[in-house]
Coordinates of C-alpha atoms and ligand atoms in Angstrom, one line a residue:
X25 CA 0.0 0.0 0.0
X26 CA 1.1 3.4 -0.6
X27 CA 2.1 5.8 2.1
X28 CA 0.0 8.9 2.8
X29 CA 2.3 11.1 0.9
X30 CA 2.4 9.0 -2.3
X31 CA -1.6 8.4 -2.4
X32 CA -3.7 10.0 -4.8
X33 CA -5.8 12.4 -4.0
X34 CA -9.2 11.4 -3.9
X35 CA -11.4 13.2 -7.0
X36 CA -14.6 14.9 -5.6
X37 CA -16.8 16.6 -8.3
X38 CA -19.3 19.3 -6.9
X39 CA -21.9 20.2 -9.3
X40 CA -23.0 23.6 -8.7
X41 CA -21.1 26.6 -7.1
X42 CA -23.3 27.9 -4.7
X43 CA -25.0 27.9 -1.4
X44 CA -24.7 23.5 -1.1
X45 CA -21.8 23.8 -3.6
X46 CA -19.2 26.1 -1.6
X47 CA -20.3 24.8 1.9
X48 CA -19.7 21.4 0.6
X49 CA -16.2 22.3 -0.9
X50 CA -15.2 24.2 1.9
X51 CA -15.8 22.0 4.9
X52 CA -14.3 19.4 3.2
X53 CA -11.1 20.9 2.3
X54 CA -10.9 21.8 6.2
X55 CA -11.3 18.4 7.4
X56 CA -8.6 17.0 4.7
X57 CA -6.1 19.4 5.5
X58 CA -6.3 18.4 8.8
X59 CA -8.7 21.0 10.3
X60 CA -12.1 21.1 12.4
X61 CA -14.6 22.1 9.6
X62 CA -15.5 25.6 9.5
X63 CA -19.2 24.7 10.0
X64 CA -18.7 22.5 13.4
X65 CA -18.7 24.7 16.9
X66 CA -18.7 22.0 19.0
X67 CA -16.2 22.8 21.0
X68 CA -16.0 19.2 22.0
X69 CA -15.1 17.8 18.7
X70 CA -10.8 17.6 18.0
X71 CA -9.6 18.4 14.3
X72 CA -9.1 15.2 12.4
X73 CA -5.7 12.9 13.5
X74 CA -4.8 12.5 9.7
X75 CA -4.7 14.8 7.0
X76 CA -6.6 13.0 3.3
X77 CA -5.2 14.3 -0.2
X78 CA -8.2 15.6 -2.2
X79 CA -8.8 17.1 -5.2
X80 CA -12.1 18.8 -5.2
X81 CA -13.6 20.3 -8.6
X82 CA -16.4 22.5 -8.7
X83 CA -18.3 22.8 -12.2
X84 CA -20.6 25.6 -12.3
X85 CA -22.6 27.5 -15.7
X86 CA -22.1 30.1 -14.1
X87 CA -18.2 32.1 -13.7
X88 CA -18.9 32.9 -10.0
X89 CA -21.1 32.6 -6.8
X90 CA -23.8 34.6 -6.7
X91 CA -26.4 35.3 -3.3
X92 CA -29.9 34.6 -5.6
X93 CA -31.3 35.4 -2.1
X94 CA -30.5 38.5 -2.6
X95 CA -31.9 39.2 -5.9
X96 CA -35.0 40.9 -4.7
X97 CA -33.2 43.7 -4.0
X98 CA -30.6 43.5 -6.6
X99 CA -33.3 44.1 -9.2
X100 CA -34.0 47.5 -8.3
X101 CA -30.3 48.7 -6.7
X102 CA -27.0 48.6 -9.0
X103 CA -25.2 48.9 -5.9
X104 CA -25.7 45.6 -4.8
X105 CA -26.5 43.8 -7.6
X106 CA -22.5 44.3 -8.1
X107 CA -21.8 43.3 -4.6
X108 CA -23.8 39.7 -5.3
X109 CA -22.1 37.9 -7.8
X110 CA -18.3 37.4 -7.0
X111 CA -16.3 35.7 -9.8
X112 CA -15.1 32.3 -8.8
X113 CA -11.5 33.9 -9.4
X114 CA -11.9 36.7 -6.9
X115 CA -13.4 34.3 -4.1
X116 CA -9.9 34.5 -1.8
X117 CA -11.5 30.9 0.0
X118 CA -11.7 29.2 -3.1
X119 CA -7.8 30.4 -4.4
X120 CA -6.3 26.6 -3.1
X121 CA -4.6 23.6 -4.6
X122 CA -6.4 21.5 -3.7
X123 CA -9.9 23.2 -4.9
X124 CA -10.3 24.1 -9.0
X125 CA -13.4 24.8 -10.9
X126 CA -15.1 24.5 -14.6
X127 CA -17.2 26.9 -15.9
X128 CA -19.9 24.4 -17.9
X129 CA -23.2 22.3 -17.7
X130 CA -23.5 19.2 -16.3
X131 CA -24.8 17.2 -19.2
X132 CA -24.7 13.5 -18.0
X133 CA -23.3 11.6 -14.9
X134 CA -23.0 8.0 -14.9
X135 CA -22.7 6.6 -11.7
X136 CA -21.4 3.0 -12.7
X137 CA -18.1 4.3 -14.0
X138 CA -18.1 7.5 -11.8
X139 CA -18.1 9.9 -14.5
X140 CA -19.2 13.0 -15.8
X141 CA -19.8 15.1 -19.3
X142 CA -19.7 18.7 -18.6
X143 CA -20.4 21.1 -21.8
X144 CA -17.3 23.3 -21.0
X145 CA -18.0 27.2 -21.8
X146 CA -14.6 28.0 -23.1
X147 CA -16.1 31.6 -23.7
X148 CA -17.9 33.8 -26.6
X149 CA -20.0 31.1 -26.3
X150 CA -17.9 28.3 -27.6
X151 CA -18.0 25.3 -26.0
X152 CA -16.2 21.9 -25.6
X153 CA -17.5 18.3 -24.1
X154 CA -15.3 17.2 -21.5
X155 CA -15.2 13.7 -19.6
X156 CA -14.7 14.3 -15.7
X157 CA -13.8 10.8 -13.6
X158 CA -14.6 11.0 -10.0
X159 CA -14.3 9.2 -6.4
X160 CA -17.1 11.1 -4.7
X161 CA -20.1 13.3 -6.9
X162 CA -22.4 16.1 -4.4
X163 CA -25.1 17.3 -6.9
X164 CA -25.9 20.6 -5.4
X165 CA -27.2 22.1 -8.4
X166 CA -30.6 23.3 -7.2
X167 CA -33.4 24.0 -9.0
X168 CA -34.0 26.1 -12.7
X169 CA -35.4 28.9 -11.8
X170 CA -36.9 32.5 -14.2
X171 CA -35.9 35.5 -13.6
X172 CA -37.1 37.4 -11.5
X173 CA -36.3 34.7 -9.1
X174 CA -32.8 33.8 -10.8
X175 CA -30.7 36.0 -13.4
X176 CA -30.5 34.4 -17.0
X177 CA -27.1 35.3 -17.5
X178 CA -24.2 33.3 -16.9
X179 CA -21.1 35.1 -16.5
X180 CA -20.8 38.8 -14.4
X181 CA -21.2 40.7 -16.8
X182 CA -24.1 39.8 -18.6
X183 CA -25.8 39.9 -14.6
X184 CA -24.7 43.6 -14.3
X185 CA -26.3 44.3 -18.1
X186 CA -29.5 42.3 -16.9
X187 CA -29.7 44.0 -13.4
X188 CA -29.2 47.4 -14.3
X189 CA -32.1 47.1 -17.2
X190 CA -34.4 46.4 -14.6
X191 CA -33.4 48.9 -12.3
X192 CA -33.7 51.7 -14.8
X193 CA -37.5 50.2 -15.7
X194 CA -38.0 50.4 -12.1
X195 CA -36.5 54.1 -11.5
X196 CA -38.1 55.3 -14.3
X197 CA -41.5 54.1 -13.3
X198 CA -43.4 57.3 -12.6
X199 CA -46.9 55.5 -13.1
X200 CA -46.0 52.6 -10.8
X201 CA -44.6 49.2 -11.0
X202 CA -47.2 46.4 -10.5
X203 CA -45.1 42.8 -9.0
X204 CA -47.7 40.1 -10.0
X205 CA -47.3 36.5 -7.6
X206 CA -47.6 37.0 -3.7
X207 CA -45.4 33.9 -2.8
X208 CA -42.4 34.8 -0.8
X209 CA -39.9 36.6 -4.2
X210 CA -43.2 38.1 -5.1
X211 CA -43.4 39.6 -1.7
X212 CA -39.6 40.2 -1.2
X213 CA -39.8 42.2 -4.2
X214 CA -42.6 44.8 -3.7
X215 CA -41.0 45.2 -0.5
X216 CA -37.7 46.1 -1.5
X217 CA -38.7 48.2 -4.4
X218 CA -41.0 50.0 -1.9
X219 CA -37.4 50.7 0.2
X220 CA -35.9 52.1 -2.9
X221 CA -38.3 53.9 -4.3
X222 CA -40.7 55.2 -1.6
X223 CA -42.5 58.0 -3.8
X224 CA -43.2 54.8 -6.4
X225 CA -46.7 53.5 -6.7
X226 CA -46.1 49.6 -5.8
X227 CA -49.2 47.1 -6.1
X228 CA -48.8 43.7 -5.5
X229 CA -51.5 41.3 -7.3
X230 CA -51.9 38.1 -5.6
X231 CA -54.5 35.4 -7.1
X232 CA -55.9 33.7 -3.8
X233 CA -57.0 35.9 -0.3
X234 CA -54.3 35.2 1.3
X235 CA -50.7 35.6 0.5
X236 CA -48.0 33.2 0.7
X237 CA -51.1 30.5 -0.3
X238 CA -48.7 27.7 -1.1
X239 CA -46.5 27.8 1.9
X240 CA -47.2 25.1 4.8
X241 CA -46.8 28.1 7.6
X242 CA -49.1 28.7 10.1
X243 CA -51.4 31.6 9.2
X244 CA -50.3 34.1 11.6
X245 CA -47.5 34.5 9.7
X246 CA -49.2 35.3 6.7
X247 CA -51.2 37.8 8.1
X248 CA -48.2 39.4 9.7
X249 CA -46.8 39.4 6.3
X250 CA -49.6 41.0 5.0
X251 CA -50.1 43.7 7.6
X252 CA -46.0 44.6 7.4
X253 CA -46.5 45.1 3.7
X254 CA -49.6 47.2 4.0
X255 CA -47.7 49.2 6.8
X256 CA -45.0 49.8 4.5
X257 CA -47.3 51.4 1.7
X258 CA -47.3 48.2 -0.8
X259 CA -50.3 48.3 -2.3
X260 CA -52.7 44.8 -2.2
X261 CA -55.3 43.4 -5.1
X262 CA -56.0 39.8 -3.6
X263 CA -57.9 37.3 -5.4
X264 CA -57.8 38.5 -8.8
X265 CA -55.2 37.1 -11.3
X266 CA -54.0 39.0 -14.3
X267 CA -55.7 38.9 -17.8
X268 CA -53.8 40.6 -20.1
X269 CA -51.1 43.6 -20.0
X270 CA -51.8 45.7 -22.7
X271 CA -49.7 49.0 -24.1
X272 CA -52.0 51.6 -22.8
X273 CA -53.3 54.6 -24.9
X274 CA -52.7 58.4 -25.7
X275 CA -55.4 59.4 -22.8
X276 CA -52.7 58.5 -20.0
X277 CA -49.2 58.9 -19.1
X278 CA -48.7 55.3 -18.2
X279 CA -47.2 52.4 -20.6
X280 CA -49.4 49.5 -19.2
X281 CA -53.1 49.1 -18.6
X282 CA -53.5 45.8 -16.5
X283 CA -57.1 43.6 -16.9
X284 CA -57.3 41.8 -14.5
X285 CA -59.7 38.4 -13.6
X286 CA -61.9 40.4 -11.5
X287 CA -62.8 43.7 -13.4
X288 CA -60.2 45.8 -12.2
X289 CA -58.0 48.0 -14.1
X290 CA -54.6 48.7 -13.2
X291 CA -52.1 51.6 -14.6
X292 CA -48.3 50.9 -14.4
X293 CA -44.9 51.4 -16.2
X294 CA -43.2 48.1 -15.0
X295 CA -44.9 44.9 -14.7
X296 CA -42.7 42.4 -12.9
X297 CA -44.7 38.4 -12.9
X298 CA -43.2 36.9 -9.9
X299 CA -45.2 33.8 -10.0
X300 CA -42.8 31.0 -9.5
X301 CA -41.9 28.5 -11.7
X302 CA -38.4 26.0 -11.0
X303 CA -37.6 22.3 -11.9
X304 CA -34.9 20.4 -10.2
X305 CA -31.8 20.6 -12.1
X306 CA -31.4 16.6 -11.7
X307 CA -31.6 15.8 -15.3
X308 CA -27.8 15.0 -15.7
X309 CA -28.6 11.6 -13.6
X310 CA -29.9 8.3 -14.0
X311 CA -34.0 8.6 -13.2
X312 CA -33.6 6.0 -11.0
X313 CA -32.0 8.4 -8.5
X314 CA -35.0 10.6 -8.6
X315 CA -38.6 11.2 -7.0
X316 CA -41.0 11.3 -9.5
X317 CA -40.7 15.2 -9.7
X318 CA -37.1 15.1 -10.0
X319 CA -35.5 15.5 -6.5
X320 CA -32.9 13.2 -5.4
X321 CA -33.6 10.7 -3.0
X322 CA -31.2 10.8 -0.4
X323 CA -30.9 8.8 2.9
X324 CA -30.3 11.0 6.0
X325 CA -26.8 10.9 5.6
X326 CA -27.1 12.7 2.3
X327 CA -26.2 9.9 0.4
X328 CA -28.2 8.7 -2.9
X329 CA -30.8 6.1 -1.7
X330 CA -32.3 5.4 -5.4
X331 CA -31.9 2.1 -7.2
X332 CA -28.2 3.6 -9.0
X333 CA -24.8 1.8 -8.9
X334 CA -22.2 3.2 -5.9
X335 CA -24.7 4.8 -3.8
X336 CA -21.9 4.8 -1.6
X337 CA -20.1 7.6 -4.1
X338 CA -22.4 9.7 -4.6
X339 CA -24.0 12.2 -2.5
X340 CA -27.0 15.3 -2.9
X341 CA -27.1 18.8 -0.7
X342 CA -29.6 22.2 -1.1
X343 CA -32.5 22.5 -3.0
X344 CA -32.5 19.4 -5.3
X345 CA -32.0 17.1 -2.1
X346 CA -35.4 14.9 -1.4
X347 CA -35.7 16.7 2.8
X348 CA -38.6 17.9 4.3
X349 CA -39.0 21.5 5.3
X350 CA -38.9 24.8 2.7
X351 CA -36.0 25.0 0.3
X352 CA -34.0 27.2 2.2
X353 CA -30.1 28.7 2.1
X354 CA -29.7 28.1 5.5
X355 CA -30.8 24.3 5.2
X356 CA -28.6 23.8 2.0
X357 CA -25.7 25.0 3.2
X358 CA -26.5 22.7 6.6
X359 CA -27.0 19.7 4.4
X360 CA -23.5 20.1 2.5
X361 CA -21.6 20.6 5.8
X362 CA -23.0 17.0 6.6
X363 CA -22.4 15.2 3.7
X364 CA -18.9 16.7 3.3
X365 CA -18.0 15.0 7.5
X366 CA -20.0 11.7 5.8
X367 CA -17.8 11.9 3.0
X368 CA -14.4 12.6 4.9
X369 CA -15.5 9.7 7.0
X370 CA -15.7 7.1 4.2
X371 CA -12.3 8.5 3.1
X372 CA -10.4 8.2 6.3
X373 CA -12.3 4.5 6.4
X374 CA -10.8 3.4 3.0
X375 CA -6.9 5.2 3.7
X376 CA -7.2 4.4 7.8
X377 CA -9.4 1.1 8.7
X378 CA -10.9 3.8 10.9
X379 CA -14.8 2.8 12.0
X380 CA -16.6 5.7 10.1
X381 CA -19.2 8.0 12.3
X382 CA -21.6 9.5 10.1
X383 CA -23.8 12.8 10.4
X384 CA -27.5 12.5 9.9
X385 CA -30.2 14.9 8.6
X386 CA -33.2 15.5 10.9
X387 CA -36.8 15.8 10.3
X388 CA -37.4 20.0 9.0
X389 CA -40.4 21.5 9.9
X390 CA -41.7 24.6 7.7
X391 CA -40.3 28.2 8.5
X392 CA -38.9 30.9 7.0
X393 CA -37.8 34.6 7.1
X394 CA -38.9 37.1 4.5
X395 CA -37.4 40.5 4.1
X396 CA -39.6 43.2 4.1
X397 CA -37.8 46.1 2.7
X398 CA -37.0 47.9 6.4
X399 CA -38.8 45.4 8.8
X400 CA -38.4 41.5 8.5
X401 CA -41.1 38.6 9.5
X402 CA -40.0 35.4 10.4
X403 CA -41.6 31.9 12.0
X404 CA -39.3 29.0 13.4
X405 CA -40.9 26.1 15.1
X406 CA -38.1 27.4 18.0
X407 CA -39.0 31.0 18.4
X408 CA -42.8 31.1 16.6
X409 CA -44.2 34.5 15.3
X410 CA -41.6 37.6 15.2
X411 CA -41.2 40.8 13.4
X412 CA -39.0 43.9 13.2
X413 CA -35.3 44.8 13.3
X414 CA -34.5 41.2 15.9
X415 CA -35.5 39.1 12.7
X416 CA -34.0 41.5 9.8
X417 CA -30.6 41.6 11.6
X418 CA -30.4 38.0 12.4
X419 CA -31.4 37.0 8.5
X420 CA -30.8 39.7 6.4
X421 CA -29.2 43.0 8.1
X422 CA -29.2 45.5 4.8
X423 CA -27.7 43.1 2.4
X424 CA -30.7 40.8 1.9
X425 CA -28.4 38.2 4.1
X426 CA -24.9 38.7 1.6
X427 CA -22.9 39.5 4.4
X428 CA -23.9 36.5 7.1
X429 CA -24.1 34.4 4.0
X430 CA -19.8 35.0 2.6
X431 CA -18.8 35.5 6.8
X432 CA -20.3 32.0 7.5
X433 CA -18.8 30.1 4.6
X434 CA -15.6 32.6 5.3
X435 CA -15.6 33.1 1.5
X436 CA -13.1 36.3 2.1
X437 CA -10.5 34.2 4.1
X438 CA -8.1 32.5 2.5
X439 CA -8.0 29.0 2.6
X440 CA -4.7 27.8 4.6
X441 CA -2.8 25.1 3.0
X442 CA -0.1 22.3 4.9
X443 CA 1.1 20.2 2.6
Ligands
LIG502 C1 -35.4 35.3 -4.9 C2 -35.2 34.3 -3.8 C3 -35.1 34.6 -2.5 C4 -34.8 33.7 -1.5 N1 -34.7 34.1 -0.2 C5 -34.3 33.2 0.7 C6 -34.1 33.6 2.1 O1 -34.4 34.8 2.4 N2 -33.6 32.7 3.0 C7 -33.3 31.4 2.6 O2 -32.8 30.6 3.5 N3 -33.5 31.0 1.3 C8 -34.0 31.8 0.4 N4 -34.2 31.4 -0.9 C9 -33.9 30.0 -1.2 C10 -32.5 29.8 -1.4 O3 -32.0 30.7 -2.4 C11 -32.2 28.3 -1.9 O4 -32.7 27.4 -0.9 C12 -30.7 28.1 -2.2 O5 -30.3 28.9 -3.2 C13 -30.4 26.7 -2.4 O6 -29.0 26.6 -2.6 P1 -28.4 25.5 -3.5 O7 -26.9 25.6 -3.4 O8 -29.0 24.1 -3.2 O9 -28.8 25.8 -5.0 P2 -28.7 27.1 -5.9 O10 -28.5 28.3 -5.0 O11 -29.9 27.1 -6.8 O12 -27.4 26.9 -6.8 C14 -27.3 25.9 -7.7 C15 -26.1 26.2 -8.6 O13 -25.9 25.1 -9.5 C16 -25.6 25.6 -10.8 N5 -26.1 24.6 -11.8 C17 -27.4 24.3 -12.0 N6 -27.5 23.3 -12.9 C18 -26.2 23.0 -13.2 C19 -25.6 22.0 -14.1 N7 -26.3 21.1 -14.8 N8 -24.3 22.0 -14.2 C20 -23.5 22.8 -13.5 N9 -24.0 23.8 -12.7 C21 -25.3 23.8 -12.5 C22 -26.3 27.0 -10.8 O14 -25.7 27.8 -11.8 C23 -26.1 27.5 -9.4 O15 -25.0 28.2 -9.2 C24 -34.6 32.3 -1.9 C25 -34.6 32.0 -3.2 C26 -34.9 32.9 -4.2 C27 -35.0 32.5 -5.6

């Protein structure tokens, strides 16, 4: 057998470079080097005895990470739609040996011979299919999502041309903007563009009488919502859904005139439909992996649990994981600290004989925090009901959650290397 020194490094592939992508990477390359992961404080738990060589490739479409919780507010603020999206290159955590990354598409993954064919962007949109082998595969690639809940542009720059189109739509709406879905970026979004742009007429149209309609949360929280929003000058039009957006005429000063289901008539220069639509992003893998909508079935060690050759290689984390509770940052990034510990575990089992210990997902019930422009609402099965600057400093503070998000992966620090 070889000594440690002479060992390969063991090839992890992440697929997807964000929330469930970087935690992943990140914790892992911790516990290989030889350090506590920067997710565990336990103050009882030692770093690891033996340091593991690894080799950990993220693929990505897109050239960088970028907070997509925060696009509620980067829609309407140049500002921070620049802070968002850092380059993979100018992430200081990421700038390691043992960590490299591909701009490109998952295409396929086959898990019998562990490996996968990324569509490689090799920019001005060229492209080249490469073959990627690997020991150990995290799909954190979440779930397709239309702007405005996700920017269609891949790279910076094309964000910053997208973002600052929208902003100038929404600065230069003198007859109002009108956001049409009230799920929680519906909501998110009136609210911030209501911060912004306080002298802007904001209406919010929302198909059902109450908002947030498809969330499992308790309805004191959707009342709360409501009532915040209200406070904060959004205008409401509940149960009516929109008919048709036509270009108004000469008798007005407005572009729009909104029909909607109900009779109503509705003026506006910016019409933003927020009603979601997504898809898991699982459609690289064998279906066997899958629930029948496309989420991965994992065991509560993150692991695959479908009917798919070396389960024990491959591994899911975020939004396209199979896990109760709402799809939530928080939850993904939780979810790729564990299944990075599982996976240094197996490793130190196959180089050490060591009996692994593994990490295990619990039950999730609903909750969530929403960012209301100055104020915040938030239920957790822990604390129940709350509201005001407690819950907007502990989520959000005034970067829609950018900030806690790139301190608690410690994106900015570099990532120290023994060899
Ligand atoms: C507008 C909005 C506001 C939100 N607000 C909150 C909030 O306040 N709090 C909260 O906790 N959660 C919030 N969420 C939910 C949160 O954003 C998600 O739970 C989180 O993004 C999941 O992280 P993830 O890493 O699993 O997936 P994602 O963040 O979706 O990242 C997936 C990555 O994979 C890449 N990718 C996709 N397919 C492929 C492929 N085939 N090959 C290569 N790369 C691929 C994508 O480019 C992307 O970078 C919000 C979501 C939205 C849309």
């Amino acid at each position: 057998m070889p000594g440690i020194n002479e060992q390969p490094p063991f090839k992890v592939l992440i697929i997807g470079g964000s929330y469930a992508g970087l935690a992943a990477t990140l914790n892992l390359v911790d516990l290989c080097q030889g350090r506590k992961c920067r997710f565990n404080l336990d103050e009882n738990d030692k770093a690891p005895e033996h340091k593991v060589p690894v080799q950990i490739t993220i693929v990505d479409e897109r050239d960088g990470y970028f907070h997509i919780i925060g696009l509620p507010l980067a829609i309407g603020s140049n500002v921070d739609a620049s802070i968002f999206w850092k380059k993979f290159d100018d992430i200081p955590a990421l700038q390691s040996p043992d960590i490299s990354h591909i701009r490109g598409r998952v295409d396929s993954v086959d898990c019998k011979s562990r490996i996968a064919r990324i569509v490689q962007s090799t920019g001005d949109d060229g492209h080249k299919i490469i073959e990627q082998k690997y020991d150990y595969m995290i799909a954190c690639s979440g779930l397709r999502r239309e702007w405005p809940s996700a920017p269609k542009s891949l790279t910076r720059e094309a964000y910053l041309a997208e973002t600052a189109e929208s902003v100038q739509a929404i600065e230069n709406a003198a007859a109002g903007v009108v956001v049409v879905g009230g799920g929680a970026v519906g909501i998110e979004i009136a609210a911030e563009i209501k911060m912004l742009q306080p002298q802007t007429k904001v209406t919010l149209v929302h198909s059902r009488q109450q908002l947030l309609s498809s969330e499992q949360l308790p309805d004191e929280f959707k009342a709360k919502t409501l009532e915040l929003l209200t406070e904060s000058n959004v205008e409401l039009v509940m149960g009516a859904r929109l008919q048709d957006t036509l270009l108004a005429d000469d008798s007005t000063a407005a572009k729009f005139l909104l029909k909607l289901s109900d009779g109503q008539e509705l003026y506006a220069d910016h019409v933003i439909n927020a009603v979601s639509r997504f898809t898991p992003t699982s459609s690289y893998l064998p279906k066997e992996a899958c629930d029948p909508e496309g989420y991965i079935r994992i065991t509560s060690g993150l692991q695959f649990s479908g009917d798919v050759p070396n389960k024990e290689y491959h591994y899911a984390a975020g939004d396209l994981a199979s896990w109760s509770g709402i799809k939530r940052g928080g939850a993904a990034m939780h979810q790729a600290h564990f299944a990075a510990v599982n996976i240094h575990q197996r490793m130190l089992a196959e180089l050490y004989k060591t009996e692994p210990t593994f990490n295990n997902l619990v039950a999730v019930a609903p909750m969530m925090a929403l960012a209301l422009g100055e104020t915040a609402v938030g239920y957790f099965p822990t604390m129940g009901l709350s509201s005001g600057d407690e819950i907007r400093n502990m989520f959000f503070n005034d970067d829609l959650g950018y900030g806690i998000c790139w301190r608690w992966m410690r994106l900015g620090e570099d990532t120290e290397y023994k060899s």
